[in-house]
Amino acid sequence: MRPAFAVGLVFAGCCSNVIFLELLARKHPGCGNIVTFAQFLFIAVEGFLFEADLGRKPPAIPIRYYAVMVTMFFTVSVVNNYALNLNIAMPLHMIFRSGSLIANMILGIIILKKRYSIFKYTSIALVSAGIFICTFMSAKQVTSQSSVGENDGFQAFAWWFLGIGALTFALLMSARMGIFQETLYKRFGKHSKEALFYNHALPLPGFILLASDIYDHAVLFNKSELYPVPVIGVTVPIMWLYLLMNVITQYVCIRGVFILTTECASLTVTLVVTLRKFVSLIFSILYFQNPFTLWHWLGTVFVFIGTLMYTEVWNNLGTTKSQLQKDNKKD
């Protein structure tokens, strides 16, 4: 029952989170900092109350290690959200972030001296080709949509190129954080709830550096159109409502993934998260009518087939099926 409940939380939370993020980003593309701050604050407060026991429970992993992890996590979160302000469309944003396998493999080879099978290298080549196709076609769209003037077109492309650089940096930093997290868990044991709390609580002072931008967008949110909230009978600026729903759905998404990691095998978690990304992508294209050509679809198929190949889904499904048949014969 719990795995099914967790899958429901992941799909409901993560998919709706993407919807509210796009609603926010379409109105104010530079709102990434206030969104990140609200998400961090909510999860930190929840963790302080229920995980840290109001600060009375000491951490199982020393704070100095969390400080390193938090620096990387904070940087990745801010850069990923800020990339939406650099001419990066939401579908490309989702597809690009699906390329985490590439970054994990590259850094695994360099840092952990890992070696992989030809099958895995092939899957990564597919993911890389898919991301390249989508990125290349998005670049053509940026230049064609900004062809009003030569200077305008170049400026739009330059911002888009900077956005691709930001996403690439965040992808590699996220992979490095994963390797660091893996070594910590091997040494101190898995403490996912604790890590979730400290990863969101310790970076909060860092938002002081972004205070002016957060304040400016808070003012813009206050000026947004009023929306009557059903049942409660009050009217609130609609951007604050979008932000509140984004924060709540982000929490539901994270909680769902956490339950899934404790109840299911890592393969199942990867499959669920991959399918969730695909559903979010389809919804973003259809509901928000984001431009998506046949080339984009081809690139998307490459990314998801490559991801499924990397996790060796078919082999694992075959193993599970044969195991079930053996168990039935024993019975």
Tab-separated table of C-alpha atoms in Angstrom:
chain	number	residue	atom	x	y	z
A	1	MET	CA	0.000	0.000	0.000
A	2	ARG	CA	2.788	2.441	0.919
A	3	PRO	CA	4.651	2.055	-2.436
A	4	ALA	CA	1.406	2.716	-4.350
A	5	PHE	CA	0.723	5.703	-2.103
A	6	ALA	CA	4.288	6.980	-2.708
A	7	VAL	CA	3.903	6.656	-6.492
A	8	GLY	CA	0.669	8.654	-6.233
A	9	LEU	CA	2.439	11.368	-4.232
A	10	VAL	CA	5.297	11.555	-6.760
A	11	PHE	CA	3.011	11.894	-9.781
A	12	ALA	CA	0.514	14.244	-8.096
A	13	GLY	CA	3.148	16.369	-6.337
A	14	CYS	CA	5.909	16.566	-8.936
A	15	CYS	CA	3.667	16.971	-11.998
A	16	SER	CA	1.525	19.691	-10.406
A	17	ASN	CA	4.701	21.358	-9.098
A	18	VAL	CA	5.951	21.779	-12.670
A	19	ILE	CA	2.593	23.305	-13.655
A	20	PHE	CA	2.717	25.958	-10.917
A	21	LEU	CA	6.394	26.666	-11.638
A	22	GLU	CA	5.562	27.321	-15.288
A	23	LEU	CA	2.619	29.552	-14.313
A	24	LEU	CA	5.015	31.580	-12.159
A	25	ALA	CA	7.821	31.661	-14.736
A	26	ARG	CA	5.528	32.695	-17.605
A	27	LYS	CA	4.358	35.778	-15.729
A	28	HIS	CA	7.705	36.654	-14.108
A	29	PRO	CA	10.614	34.721	-15.687
A	30	GLY	CA	13.076	36.020	-13.080
A	31	CYS	CA	11.133	34.737	-10.062
A	32	GLY	CA	13.439	31.752	-9.516
A	33	ASN	CA	15.031	33.154	-6.341
A	34	ILE	CA	11.775	33.820	-4.482
A	35	VAL	CA	10.484	30.358	-5.493
A	36	THR	CA	13.665	28.664	-4.259
A	37	PHE	CA	13.596	30.656	-1.003
A	38	ALA	CA	9.955	29.754	-0.299
A	39	GLN	CA	10.610	26.049	-0.952
A	40	PHE	CA	13.700	25.999	1.268
A	41	LEU	CA	11.971	27.895	4.089
A	42	PHE	CA	8.913	25.608	4.126
A	43	ILE	CA	10.921	22.348	4.160
A	44	ALA	CA	13.385	23.762	6.739
A	45	VAL	CA	10.568	24.754	9.130
A	46	GLU	CA	8.878	21.357	8.726
A	47	GLY	CA	12.182	19.551	9.336
A	48	PHE	CA	12.999	21.707	12.382
A	49	LEU	CA	9.664	20.794	13.970
A	50	PHE	CA	9.458	17.079	13.146
A	51	GLU	CA	12.981	15.842	12.292
A	52	ALA	CA	15.338	17.990	14.405
A	53	ASP	CA	12.832	18.035	17.314
A	54	LEU	CA	13.139	21.841	17.702
A	55	GLY	CA	16.942	21.566	17.588
A	56	ARG	CA	17.200	19.012	20.407
A	57	LYS	CA	18.174	16.064	18.193
A	58	PRO	CA	21.904	16.038	17.261
A	59	PRO	CA	22.784	15.209	13.623
A	60	ALA	CA	24.099	11.721	12.835
A	61	ILE	CA	26.398	13.189	10.168
A	62	PRO	CA	28.749	15.993	11.341
A	63	ILE	CA	27.668	19.504	10.344
A	64	ARG	CA	30.956	20.194	8.513
A	65	TYR	CA	30.038	17.567	5.910
A	66	TYR	CA	26.570	19.015	5.536
A	67	ALA	CA	28.154	22.439	4.969
A	68	VAL	CA	29.913	21.109	1.850
A	69	MET	CA	26.790	19.321	0.618
A	70	VAL	CA	24.620	22.365	1.291
A	71	THR	CA	26.906	24.666	-0.697
A	72	MET	CA	26.491	22.411	-3.729
A	73	PHE	CA	22.750	21.878	-3.202
A	74	PHE	CA	22.051	25.598	-2.776
A	75	THR	CA	24.054	26.441	-5.898
A	76	VAL	CA	22.278	23.784	-7.997
A	77	SER	CA	18.800	24.900	-6.865
A	78	VAL	CA	19.413	28.606	-7.479
A	79	VAL	CA	21.111	28.090	-10.864
A	80	ASN	CA	18.410	25.676	-12.111
A	81	ASN	CA	15.594	28.071	-11.229
A	82	TYR	CA	17.463	31.124	-12.533
A	83	ALA	CA	18.017	29.410	-15.904
A	84	LEU	CA	14.310	30.008	-16.648
A	85	ASN	CA	15.174	33.710	-16.816
A	86	LEU	CA	17.680	33.076	-19.631
A	87	ASN	CA	15.409	32.223	-22.582
A	88	ILE	CA	15.154	28.568	-21.519
A	89	ALA	CA	11.710	27.080	-22.227
A	90	MET	CA	10.224	24.720	-19.644
A	91	PRO	CA	10.269	21.601	-21.911
A	92	LEU	CA	13.982	22.120	-22.690
A	93	HIS	CA	14.586	22.740	-18.972
A	94	MET	CA	13.013	19.354	-18.114
A	95	ILE	CA	14.762	17.459	-20.933
A	96	PHE	CA	18.162	18.939	-20.077
A	97	ARG	CA	17.815	18.029	-16.405
A	98	SER	CA	16.952	14.480	-17.472
A	99	GLY	CA	20.565	14.207	-18.652
A	100	SER	CA	21.842	13.668	-15.102
A	101	LEU	CA	22.954	10.150	-16.097
A	102	ILE	CA	25.586	11.635	-18.419
A	103	ALA	CA	27.028	13.829	-15.668
A	104	ASN	CA	26.954	10.955	-13.162
A	105	MET	CA	28.820	8.672	-15.532
A	106	ILE	CA	31.465	11.264	-16.475
A	107	LEU	CA	32.213	12.181	-12.862
A	108	GLY	CA	31.994	8.522	-11.786
A	109	ILE	CA	34.744	7.666	-14.293
A	110	ILE	CA	36.903	10.662	-13.321
A	111	ILE	CA	36.449	10.661	-9.512
A	112	LEU	CA	35.475	7.102	-8.535
A	113	LYS	CA	37.442	5.409	-11.377
A	114	LYS	CA	34.348	3.433	-12.358
A	115	ARG	CA	34.097	1.386	-15.552
A	116	TYR	CA	30.859	0.630	-17.374
A	117	SER	CA	29.594	-1.910	-19.906
A	118	ILE	CA	29.153	-1.148	-23.618
A	119	PHE	CA	25.384	-1.299	-23.020
A	120	LYS	CA	25.570	1.575	-20.541
A	121	TYR	CA	27.842	3.624	-22.814
A	122	THR	CA	25.290	3.116	-25.617
A	123	SER	CA	22.448	4.290	-23.377
A	124	ILE	CA	24.397	7.408	-22.412
A	125	ALA	CA	25.117	8.095	-26.103
A	126	LEU	CA	21.348	7.983	-26.753
A	127	VAL	CA	20.651	10.404	-23.877
A	128	SER	CA	23.408	12.729	-25.132
A	129	ALA	CA	22.070	12.623	-28.705
A	130	GLY	CA	18.529	13.349	-27.467
A	131	ILE	CA	19.611	16.353	-25.425
A	132	PHE	CA	21.760	17.642	-28.300
A	133	ILE	CA	18.831	17.404	-30.770
A	134	CYS	CA	16.432	19.212	-28.414
A	135	THR	CA	19.017	21.863	-27.553
A	136	PHE	CA	19.946	22.457	-31.195
A	137	MET	CA	16.299	22.787	-32.282
A	138	SER	CA	15.577	25.135	-29.369
A	139	ALA	CA	18.520	27.289	-30.450
A	140	LYS	CA	16.997	27.585	-33.939
A	141	GLN	CA	13.655	28.594	-32.405
A	142	VAL	CA	15.292	31.272	-30.252
A	143	THR	CA	17.043	32.866	-33.227
A	144	SER	CA	13.981	32.646	-35.501
A	145	GLN	CA	11.612	34.082	-32.862
A	146	SER	CA	14.028	36.953	-32.199
A	147	SER	CA	14.677	37.820	-35.831
A	148	VAL	CA	13.045	41.255	-35.525
A	149	GLY	CA	16.482	42.829	-35.543
A	150	GLU	CA	19.961	41.416	-35.923
A	151	ASN	CA	21.084	42.810	-32.560
A	152	ASP	CA	17.932	41.540	-30.820
A	153	GLY	CA	18.430	38.083	-32.300
A	154	PHE	CA	22.053	37.923	-31.203
A	155	GLN	CA	21.192	39.156	-27.702
A	156	ALA	CA	18.403	36.573	-27.317
A	157	PHE	CA	20.733	33.810	-28.500
A	158	ALA	CA	23.498	34.997	-26.149
A	159	TRP	CA	21.135	34.836	-23.141
A	160	TRP	CA	19.895	31.402	-24.275
A	161	PHE	CA	23.499	30.169	-24.619
A	162	LEU	CA	24.230	31.446	-21.105
A	163	GLY	CA	21.143	29.546	-19.901
A	164	ILE	CA	22.465	26.319	-21.473
A	165	GLY	CA	25.780	26.952	-19.715
A	166	ALA	CA	23.960	27.433	-16.398
A	167	LEU	CA	22.007	24.172	-16.841
A	168	THR	CA	25.214	22.297	-17.759
A	169	PHE	CA	26.988	23.651	-14.678
A	170	ALA	CA	24.032	22.701	-12.447
A	171	LEU	CA	23.928	19.215	-13.990
A	172	LEU	CA	27.616	18.557	-13.244
A	173	MET	CA	27.386	20.102	-9.766
A	174	SER	CA	24.353	17.950	-8.971
A	175	ALA	CA	26.232	14.816	-10.068
A	176	ARG	CA	29.212	15.798	-7.907
A	177	MET	CA	26.858	16.303	-4.966
A	178	GLY	CA	25.411	12.826	-5.547
A	179	ILE	CA	28.880	11.257	-5.411
A	180	PHE	CA	29.701	13.192	-2.230
A	181	GLN	CA	26.381	12.089	-0.711
A	182	GLU	CA	27.098	8.471	-1.664
A	183	THR	CA	30.452	8.509	0.143
A	184	LEU	CA	28.852	10.097	3.234
A	185	TYR	CA	26.090	7.462	3.390
A	186	LYS	CA	28.662	4.671	3.101
A	187	ARG	CA	30.561	6.127	6.045
A	188	PHE	CA	27.759	7.268	8.372
A	189	GLY	CA	24.708	5.324	7.121
A	190	LYS	CA	21.605	6.627	5.343
A	191	HIS	CA	19.822	9.519	7.051
A	192	SER	CA	17.586	10.857	4.286
A	193	LYS	CA	15.191	12.880	6.471
A	194	GLU	CA	18.074	14.499	8.313
A	195	ALA	CA	19.867	15.319	5.055
A	196	LEU	CA	16.647	16.805	3.652
A	197	PHE	CA	16.331	19.122	6.678
A	198	TYR	CA	19.956	20.316	6.784
A	199	ASN	CA	20.148	20.715	2.996
A	200	HIS	CA	17.256	23.194	3.213
A	201	ALA	CA	17.923	24.843	6.598
A	202	LEU	CA	21.644	25.636	6.403
A	203	PRO	CA	21.470	27.556	3.074
A	204	LEU	CA	18.801	29.996	4.349
A	205	PRO	CA	21.354	32.698	5.381
A	206	GLY	CA	22.672	32.587	1.794
A	207	PHE	CA	19.410	34.104	0.576
A	208	ILE	CA	20.480	37.388	2.214
A	209	LEU	CA	22.646	37.870	-0.884
A	210	LEU	CA	19.488	37.584	-2.992
A	211	ALA	CA	17.287	39.658	-0.662
A	212	SER	CA	16.808	42.610	-3.038
A	213	ASP	CA	15.699	40.358	-5.909
A	214	ILE	CA	13.356	38.403	-3.604
A	215	TYR	CA	11.861	41.674	-2.298
A	216	ASP	CA	11.377	43.075	-5.822
A	217	HIS	CA	9.460	39.980	-6.884
A	218	ALA	CA	7.418	40.012	-3.671
A	219	VAL	CA	6.300	43.532	-4.653
A	220	LEU	CA	5.472	42.309	-8.174
A	221	PHE	CA	3.500	39.394	-6.697
A	222	ASN	CA	1.502	41.845	-4.560
A	223	LYS	CA	0.537	43.754	-7.701
A	224	SER	CA	-0.776	40.671	-9.517
A	225	GLU	CA	-4.504	40.247	-10.136
A	226	LEU	CA	-6.653	39.232	-7.173
A	227	TYR	CA	-8.124	35.744	-7.046
A	228	PRO	CA	-11.099	34.752	-4.816
A	229	VAL	CA	-10.126	31.605	-2.905
A	230	PRO	CA	-13.058	29.148	-2.750
A	231	VAL	CA	-14.465	28.084	0.651
A	232	ILE	CA	-12.282	30.557	2.591
A	233	GLY	CA	-13.958	33.520	0.966
A	234	VAL	CA	-10.885	35.776	0.748
A	235	THR	CA	-9.098	37.279	-2.245
A	236	VAL	CA	-5.321	37.023	-2.633
A	237	PRO	CA	-2.895	38.063	-5.384
A	238	ILE	CA	-2.850	35.127	-7.758
A	239	MET	CA	0.980	34.938	-7.916
A	240	TRP	CA	1.138	34.297	-4.148
A	241	LEU	CA	-1.419	31.527	-4.602
A	242	TYR	CA	0.701	29.974	-7.379
A	243	LEU	CA	3.773	30.202	-5.116
A	244	LEU	CA	1.966	28.595	-2.179
A	245	MET	CA	0.775	25.719	-4.365
A	246	ASN	CA	4.277	25.342	-5.834
A	247	VAL	CA	5.780	25.044	-2.336
A	248	ILE	CA	3.157	22.553	-1.124
A	249	THR	CA	3.433	20.376	-4.231
A	250	GLN	CA	7.250	20.473	-3.980
A	251	TYR	CA	6.989	19.134	-0.438
A	252	VAL	CA	4.528	16.413	-1.516
A	253	CYS	CA	6.897	15.466	-4.356
A	254	ILE	CA	9.948	15.216	-2.073
A	255	ARG	CA	8.035	13.230	0.555
A	256	GLY	CA	6.805	10.830	-2.135
A	257	VAL	CA	10.323	10.231	-3.442
A	258	PHE	CA	11.571	9.698	0.145
A	259	ILE	CA	8.893	7.066	0.883
A	260	LEU	CA	9.642	5.416	-2.461
A	261	THR	CA	13.386	5.151	-1.706
A	262	THR	CA	12.686	3.477	1.650
A	263	GLU	CA	10.030	1.079	0.314
A	264	CYS	CA	11.235	0.160	-3.191
A	265	ALA	CA	14.390	-0.805	-5.056
A	266	SER	CA	16.430	1.956	-6.710
A	267	LEU	CA	15.356	0.647	-10.143
A	268	THR	CA	11.697	1.249	-9.274
A	269	VAL	CA	12.498	4.753	-8.034
A	270	THR	CA	14.339	5.565	-11.277
A	271	LEU	CA	11.473	4.238	-13.383
A	272	VAL	CA	8.832	6.206	-11.481
A	273	VAL	CA	10.848	9.447	-11.605
A	274	THR	CA	11.562	8.973	-15.335
A	275	LEU	CA	7.895	8.344	-16.137
A	276	ARG	CA	6.919	11.336	-14.012
A	277	LYS	CA	9.260	13.580	-16.023
A	278	PHE	CA	7.749	12.280	-19.251
A	279	VAL	CA	4.178	12.956	-18.057
A	280	SER	CA	5.198	16.471	-16.897
A	281	LEU	CA	6.783	17.149	-20.283
A	282	ILE	CA	3.700	16.009	-22.217
A	283	PHE	CA	1.410	18.112	-20.014
A	284	SER	CA	3.633	21.189	-20.376
A	285	ILE	CA	3.564	20.861	-24.169
A	286	LEU	CA	-0.186	20.271	-24.468
A	287	TYR	CA	-1.562	22.581	-21.759
A	288	PHE	CA	0.827	25.519	-22.173
A	289	GLN	CA	1.199	24.985	-25.941
A	290	ASN	CA	4.982	25.166	-25.802
A	291	PRO	CA	6.595	24.873	-29.256
A	292	PHE	CA	7.600	21.253	-29.811
A	293	THR	CA	8.615	19.910	-33.230
A	294	LEU	CA	9.070	16.351	-34.477
A	295	TRP	CA	12.797	16.779	-33.822
A	296	HIS	CA	12.023	17.613	-30.198
A	297	TRP	CA	9.915	14.450	-29.947
A	298	LEU	CA	12.768	12.404	-31.429
A	299	GLY	CA	15.211	13.872	-28.920
A	300	THR	CA	12.782	13.201	-26.068
A	301	VAL	CA	12.366	9.554	-27.125
A	302	PHE	CA	16.172	9.168	-27.239
A	303	VAL	CA	16.496	10.595	-23.719
A	304	PHE	CA	13.879	8.332	-22.160
A	305	ILE	CA	14.919	5.149	-24.020
A	306	GLY	CA	18.524	5.842	-23.024
A	307	THR	CA	17.469	6.312	-19.398
A	308	LEU	CA	15.523	3.037	-19.366
A	309	MET	CA	18.451	1.222	-21.025
A	310	TYR	CA	20.854	2.581	-18.407
A	311	THR	CA	18.728	1.197	-15.573
A	312	GLU	CA	18.581	-2.177	-17.428
A	313	VAL	CA	14.817	-2.308	-17.016
A	314	TRP	CA	14.231	-5.217	-19.370
A	315	ASN	CA	16.891	-7.408	-17.742
A	316	ASN	CA	15.577	-6.643	-14.270
A	317	LEU	CA	11.971	-7.239	-15.303
A	318	GLY	CA	13.009	-10.587	-16.789
A	319	THR	CA	14.829	-11.530	-13.595
A	320	THR	CA	11.811	-10.582	-11.492
A	321	LYS	CA	9.477	-12.585	-13.748
A	322	SER	CA	11.647	-15.735	-13.591
A	323	GLN	CA	11.935	-15.364	-9.822
A	324	LEU	CA	8.140	-15.167	-9.503
A	325	GLN	CA	7.776	-18.311	-11.642
A	326	LYS	CA	10.215	-20.169	-9.390
A	327	ASP	CA	8.337	-19.042	-6.301
A	328	ASN	CA	5.033	-20.231	-7.809
A	329	LYS	CA	6.522	-23.652	-8.596
A	330	LYS	CA	7.735	-23.974	-4.982
A	331	ASP	CA	4.226	-23.203	-3.740
